[in-house]
Coordinates of C-alpha atoms in Angstrom, one line a residue:
X1 CA 76.1 121.3 72.5
X2 CA 74.9 118.3 74.5
X3 CA 75.6 118.6 78.2
X4 CA 76.5 115.4 80.3
X5 CA 73.4 115.9 82.6
X6 CA 71.2 115.6 79.4
X7 CA 72.7 112.3 78.6
X8 CA 72.0 110.6 81.9
X9 CA 69.5 107.7 82.4
X10 CA 67.1 107.8 85.1
X11 CA 68.2 106.1 88.4
X12 CA 66.8 105.5 91.9
X13 CA 70.1 106.9 93.4
X14 CA 71.3 110.5 93.2
X15 CA 73.0 112.8 90.7
X16 CA 74.9 115.8 91.8
X17 CA 76.2 118.3 89.5
X18 CA 79.5 120.0 90.0
X19 CA 80.1 118.1 93.2
X20 CA 83.1 119.3 95.2
X21 CA 85.6 116.1 95.8
X22 CA 88.2 117.6 98.0
X23 CA 86.1 116.9 101.1
X24 CA 85.8 113.3 100.2
X25 CA 89.6 112.7 99.6
X26 CA 92.2 112.3 102.3
X27 CA 94.5 114.9 100.7
X28 CA 91.6 117.6 101.1
X29 CA 92.7 119.1 97.8
X30 CA 91.3 119.0 94.2
X31 CA 88.6 119.9 92.0
X32 CA 84.8 119.0 91.6
X33 CA 83.2 116.0 89.8
X34 CA 81.2 117.1 86.7
X35 CA 78.6 114.7 87.8
X36 CA 78.6 112.6 91.0
X37 CA 76.5 109.5 91.0
X38 CA 75.6 107.5 94.1
X39 CA 73.6 104.4 93.1
X40 CA 70.8 103.1 95.5
X41 CA 72.0 99.6 95.0
X42 CA 73.9 97.0 92.8
X43 CA 70.8 96.8 90.6
X44 CA 70.6 100.5 90.2
X45 CA 74.3 100.6 89.3
X46 CA 73.8 97.9 86.7
X47 CA 70.9 99.6 85.1
X48 CA 72.9 103.0 84.9
X49 CA 75.8 101.3 83.3
X50 CA 73.8 99.4 80.7
X51 CA 71.7 102.4 80.0
X52 CA 74.4 105.2 79.8
X53 CA 75.9 106.5 76.5
X54 CA 78.8 104.5 75.5
X55 CA 81.0 107.6 75.1
X56 CA 80.3 109.0 78.6
X57 CA 83.6 109.1 80.6
X58 CA 83.3 107.2 84.0
X59 CA 85.4 107.2 87.2
X60 CA 85.0 105.4 90.3
X61 CA 86.1 106.7 93.7
X62 CA 85.9 105.2 97.3
X63 CA 86.8 107.4 100.4
X64 CA 89.9 108.9 98.4
X65 CA 92.6 107.4 100.8
X66 CA 95.0 106.8 98.1
X67 CA 93.7 109.3 95.5
X68 CA 94.8 112.7 94.2
X69 CA 92.2 114.6 92.2
X70 CA 93.7 117.2 90.1
X71 CA 92.6 120.7 90.5
X72 CA 90.5 120.9 87.3
X73 CA 88.4 117.9 88.7
X74 CA 87.0 115.0 86.9
X75 CA 85.0 115.1 83.9
X76 CA 82.0 113.0 83.0
X77 CA 80.3 110.9 85.7
X78 CA 82.1 110.0 88.9
X79 CA 80.6 106.9 90.8
X80 CA 80.9 106.7 94.5
X81 CA 79.2 103.8 96.3
X82 CA 77.1 104.9 99.6
X83 CA 76.7 103.0 102.8
X84 CA 74.3 100.6 101.2
X85 CA 77.3 98.9 99.6
X86 CA 79.1 98.6 102.9
X87 CA 77.5 95.5 104.7
X88 CA 79.9 93.0 106.3
X89 CA 78.9 89.5 107.4
X90 CA 81.0 86.6 108.9
X91 CA 80.3 83.0 108.7
X92 CA 82.8 80.1 109.7
X93 CA 86.2 81.3 108.5
X94 CA 84.8 83.5 105.8
X95 CA 84.0 87.3 105.7
X96 CA 81.7 88.8 103.1
X97 CA 82.0 92.6 102.6
X98 CA 80.5 95.3 100.3
X99 CA 82.9 97.3 98.3
X100 CA 82.1 100.5 100.3
X101 CA 82.9 98.7 103.6
X102 CA 86.1 100.3 105.3
X103 CA 89.0 97.9 105.3
X104 CA 89.4 98.6 109.1
X105 CA 85.8 97.8 109.8
X106 CA 86.3 94.4 107.9
X107 CA 89.2 93.7 110.1
X108 CA 87.3 94.4 113.2
X109 CA 84.3 92.4 112.2
X110 CA 86.6 89.4 111.4
X111 CA 88.4 89.8 114.7
X112 CA 85.0 89.9 116.6
X113 CA 83.9 86.6 114.8
X114 CA 87.2 84.8 115.7
X115 CA 88.5 85.0 112.1
X116 CA 92.3 85.5 111.9
X117 CA 94.3 86.6 108.9
X118 CA 92.6 89.8 108.1
X119 CA 94.2 91.8 110.7
X120 CA 96.5 93.7 108.2
X121 CA 93.3 95.3 106.8
X122 CA 93.1 97.4 110.1
X123 CA 96.3 99.1 108.8
X124 CA 95.0 99.7 105.2
X125 CA 93.2 103.1 104.7
X126 CA 90.2 103.2 102.4
X127 CA 87.6 100.7 101.3
X128 CA 87.3 97.2 100.2
X129 CA 86.7 98.3 96.5
X130 CA 89.9 100.1 96.3
X131 CA 91.8 97.3 98.2
X132 CA 90.6 94.9 95.5
X133 CA 91.7 97.0 92.6
X134 CA 95.1 97.7 93.9
X135 CA 95.7 94.4 95.8
X136 CA 96.3 96.7 98.9
X137 CA 98.4 95.3 101.8
X138 CA 100.8 96.1 104.5
X139 CA 103.3 94.2 107.1
X140 CA 103.7 91.4 104.7
X141 CA 100.2 90.5 103.6
X142 CA 97.9 91.5 100.9
X143 CA 94.4 91.1 99.5
X144 CA 95.4 88.0 97.3
X145 CA 96.3 86.3 100.5
X146 CA 92.8 86.1 101.8
X147 CA 90.8 86.5 98.5
X148 CA 88.1 83.9 97.6
X149 CA 85.9 85.8 95.1
X150 CA 84.5 89.0 94.2
X151 CA 81.4 90.4 92.4
X152 CA 81.9 93.2 89.9
X153 CA 79.6 95.0 87.3
X154 CA 81.0 95.6 83.7
X155 CA 80.6 98.5 81.5
X156 CA 77.3 97.0 79.9
X157 CA 75.6 96.3 83.4
X158 CA 76.5 92.7 83.7
X159 CA 77.3 91.2 87.0
X160 CA 80.4 89.1 87.1
X161 CA 81.9 86.6 89.6
X162 CA 85.8 86.9 89.6
X163 CA 88.1 84.2 90.8
X164 CA 91.7 84.5 91.9
X165 CA 92.8 83.7 88.3
X166 CA 90.4 86.3 87.1
X167 CA 92.0 88.9 89.3
X168 CA 95.6 88.3 88.2
X169 CA 97.0 89.7 91.3
X170 CA 100.4 91.3 91.3
X171 CA 102.2 93.8 93.6
X172 CA 99.9 96.8 94.3
X173 CA 97.7 96.0 91.2
X174 CA 95.5 93.5 89.5
X175 CA 95.0 92.5 86.0
X176 CA 91.1 93.3 85.9
X177 CA 89.8 95.8 83.2
X178 CA 89.3 99.3 84.5
X179 CA 85.7 99.3 83.4
X180 CA 84.6 96.9 86.3
X181 CA 83.0 98.3 89.4
X182 CA 83.6 96.0 92.2
X183 CA 80.4 95.6 94.6
X184 CA 81.4 92.8 97.0
X185 CA 84.1 90.5 97.9
X186 CA 84.4 87.2 100.0
X187 CA 87.5 86.6 101.9
X188 CA 88.7 83.5 104.1
X189 CA 90.9 83.6 107.2
X190 CA 91.4 80.8 109.9
X191 CA 90.2 80.2 113.4
X192 CA 91.5 82.1 116.5
X193 CA 90.3 83.7 119.5
X194 CA 88.9 87.1 119.2
X195 CA 91.0 88.5 122.2
X196 CA 94.2 87.2 120.5
X197 CA 93.3 88.6 116.9
X198 CA 92.5 92.1 118.6
X199 CA 95.8 92.0 120.5
X200 CA 97.7 91.4 117.3
X201 CA 95.7 94.3 115.5
X202 CA 96.3 96.7 118.4
X203 CA 100.0 96.0 118.1
X204 CA 99.8 96.8 114.2
X205 CA 97.9 100.0 115.0
X206 CA 100.4 101.2 117.6
X207 CA 103.2 100.4 115.0
X208 CA 101.5 102.2 112.2
X209 CA 100.7 105.3 114.3
X210 CA 104.4 105.4 115.6
X211 CA 105.8 105.3 112.1
X212 CA 103.3 107.0 109.8
X213 CA 101.8 110.4 109.7
X214 CA 98.1 108.8 110.2
X215 CA 96.6 112.1 111.5
X216 CA 97.8 114.3 108.5
X217 CA 96.0 115.1 105.3
X218 CA 97.7 112.4 103.1
X219 CA 97.2 109.8 100.6
X220 CA 99.1 107.1 102.2
X221 CA 102.1 105.4 100.7
X222 CA 103.0 107.7 97.7
X223 CA 105.3 105.3 95.7
X224 CA 105.6 101.6 95.2
X225 CA 108.6 99.9 96.6
X226 CA 111.1 99.3 93.5
X227 CA 112.4 95.8 93.2
X228 CA 115.2 95.3 95.8
X229 CA 114.5 98.8 97.4
X230 CA 112.4 100.5 100.0
X231 CA 110.9 103.8 98.4
X232 CA 111.3 105.6 101.9
X233 CA 114.9 104.7 102.0
X234 CA 115.6 106.1 98.6
X235 CA 113.6 109.2 99.2
X236 CA 115.3 109.9 102.5
X237 CA 118.8 109.3 101.1
X238 CA 118.2 111.5 98.2
X239 CA 117.8 114.3 100.8
X240 CA 113.7 114.7 100.4
X241 CA 112.8 114.2 104.0
X242 CA 110.7 117.5 104.7
X243 CA 111.0 118.7 101.3
X244 CA 108.3 121.2 100.4
X245 CA 106.2 122.7 97.3
X246 CA 103.9 125.2 98.3
X247 CA 101.9 123.8 101.2
X248 CA 102.8 120.2 100.3
X249 CA 105.6 118.5 102.2
X250 CA 107.4 115.1 102.3
X251 CA 106.5 113.8 105.7
X252 CA 109.3 114.2 108.3
X253 CA 107.8 111.1 110.0
X254 CA 107.7 108.8 106.9
X255 CA 109.3 109.7 103.7
X256 CA 107.1 107.9 101.4
X257 CA 104.1 110.0 102.6
X258 CA 103.3 113.3 101.0
X259 CA 101.1 115.6 103.3
X260 CA 98.9 118.7 102.8
X261 CA 100.2 121.0 105.5
X262 CA 97.4 123.6 105.0
X263 CA 95.9 124.7 101.9
X264 CA 98.1 122.8 99.3
X265 CA 96.7 122.3 95.8
X266 CA 96.7 119.2 94.0
X267 CA 99.2 120.7 91.8
X268 CA 101.5 121.3 94.6
X269 CA 101.2 117.8 95.8
X270 CA 101.9 116.2 92.5
X271 CA 104.7 118.5 91.6
X272 CA 106.3 117.7 94.9
X273 CA 106.0 114.1 94.1
X274 CA 107.6 114.5 90.7
X275 CA 110.5 116.5 92.4
X276 CA 111.0 113.5 94.7
X277 CA 111.0 111.2 91.8
X278 CA 113.6 113.3 89.9
X279 CA 115.9 113.6 92.8
X280 CA 115.8 109.7 93.5
X281 CA 116.3 109.1 89.6
X282 CA 119.4 111.5 89.8
X283 CA 121.1 110.0 92.9
X284 CA 120.4 106.3 92.4
X285 CA 119.1 105.8 88.7
X286 CA 115.7 104.2 90.1
X287 CA 112.5 105.3 88.8
X288 CA 109.9 105.6 91.5
X289 CA 106.4 104.5 90.4
X290 CA 103.3 106.3 91.7
X291 CA 101.3 104.2 94.1
X292 CA 98.7 106.9 94.6
X293 CA 96.2 107.1 91.7
X294 CA 96.2 110.6 90.1
X295 CA 92.9 111.5 88.1
X296 CA 91.2 114.4 86.6
X297 CA 92.5 117.5 84.6
X298 CA 95.0 120.1 85.8

């Protein structure tokens, strides 16, 4: 029987077999990656994608802020972009950021450069790569509002430039193919003073810390807001505030957050989410859709 490790092409980055993922995701739960690949740079990633066997299963993760890895782990190769993909630069009213750059770091860099309009990224957990994929946003703004272009690599190792039309942004999602791996993005804001921008960001951070369990082991907003509703209100009115399954709990502070109170398994967290969905459906007839991405095998 051919093992995955025997199918891998040579790279300048690193392969790690049986790599634990629970310490790489915010829930601090879940199983290992069969193979974890950290490419040295974009060319290394492109070469790997071009040379890999076509039937090799691939996944991409960032810092795992909106990700639940099931307890059986992820089969095949998991790609995680290292710090080399996290460069940030600002010029004029534009900010260029690598896909591994933290959203909060991009917001701070823009503010330092006197570029307004990216403040909302300070309240978005995770990296630019994930933010691009899910059109992340908060407090009335999202990635599509600042997006100029992105660079991605496809399954054959080709580098592509993506326009707003190519991205096909919708609420908390895009129309891009799952096979694409984002490596960089260009955003545009507007001129303002660094002091004013930082003041707005500080207000946003204070508001977020006052209303969300940001210090807990969580995956951020669990469910998308259904049309005409706020997910947290439906969850609260369905009697789910503080509901527990094992060591997983619906946050008392914000009902659209699931938290790991100790040693919750990924199965506990997912089962709790499904219980919340069932209670909301039974009371309101509304089907909550997961915003957190669930990956791997049970």
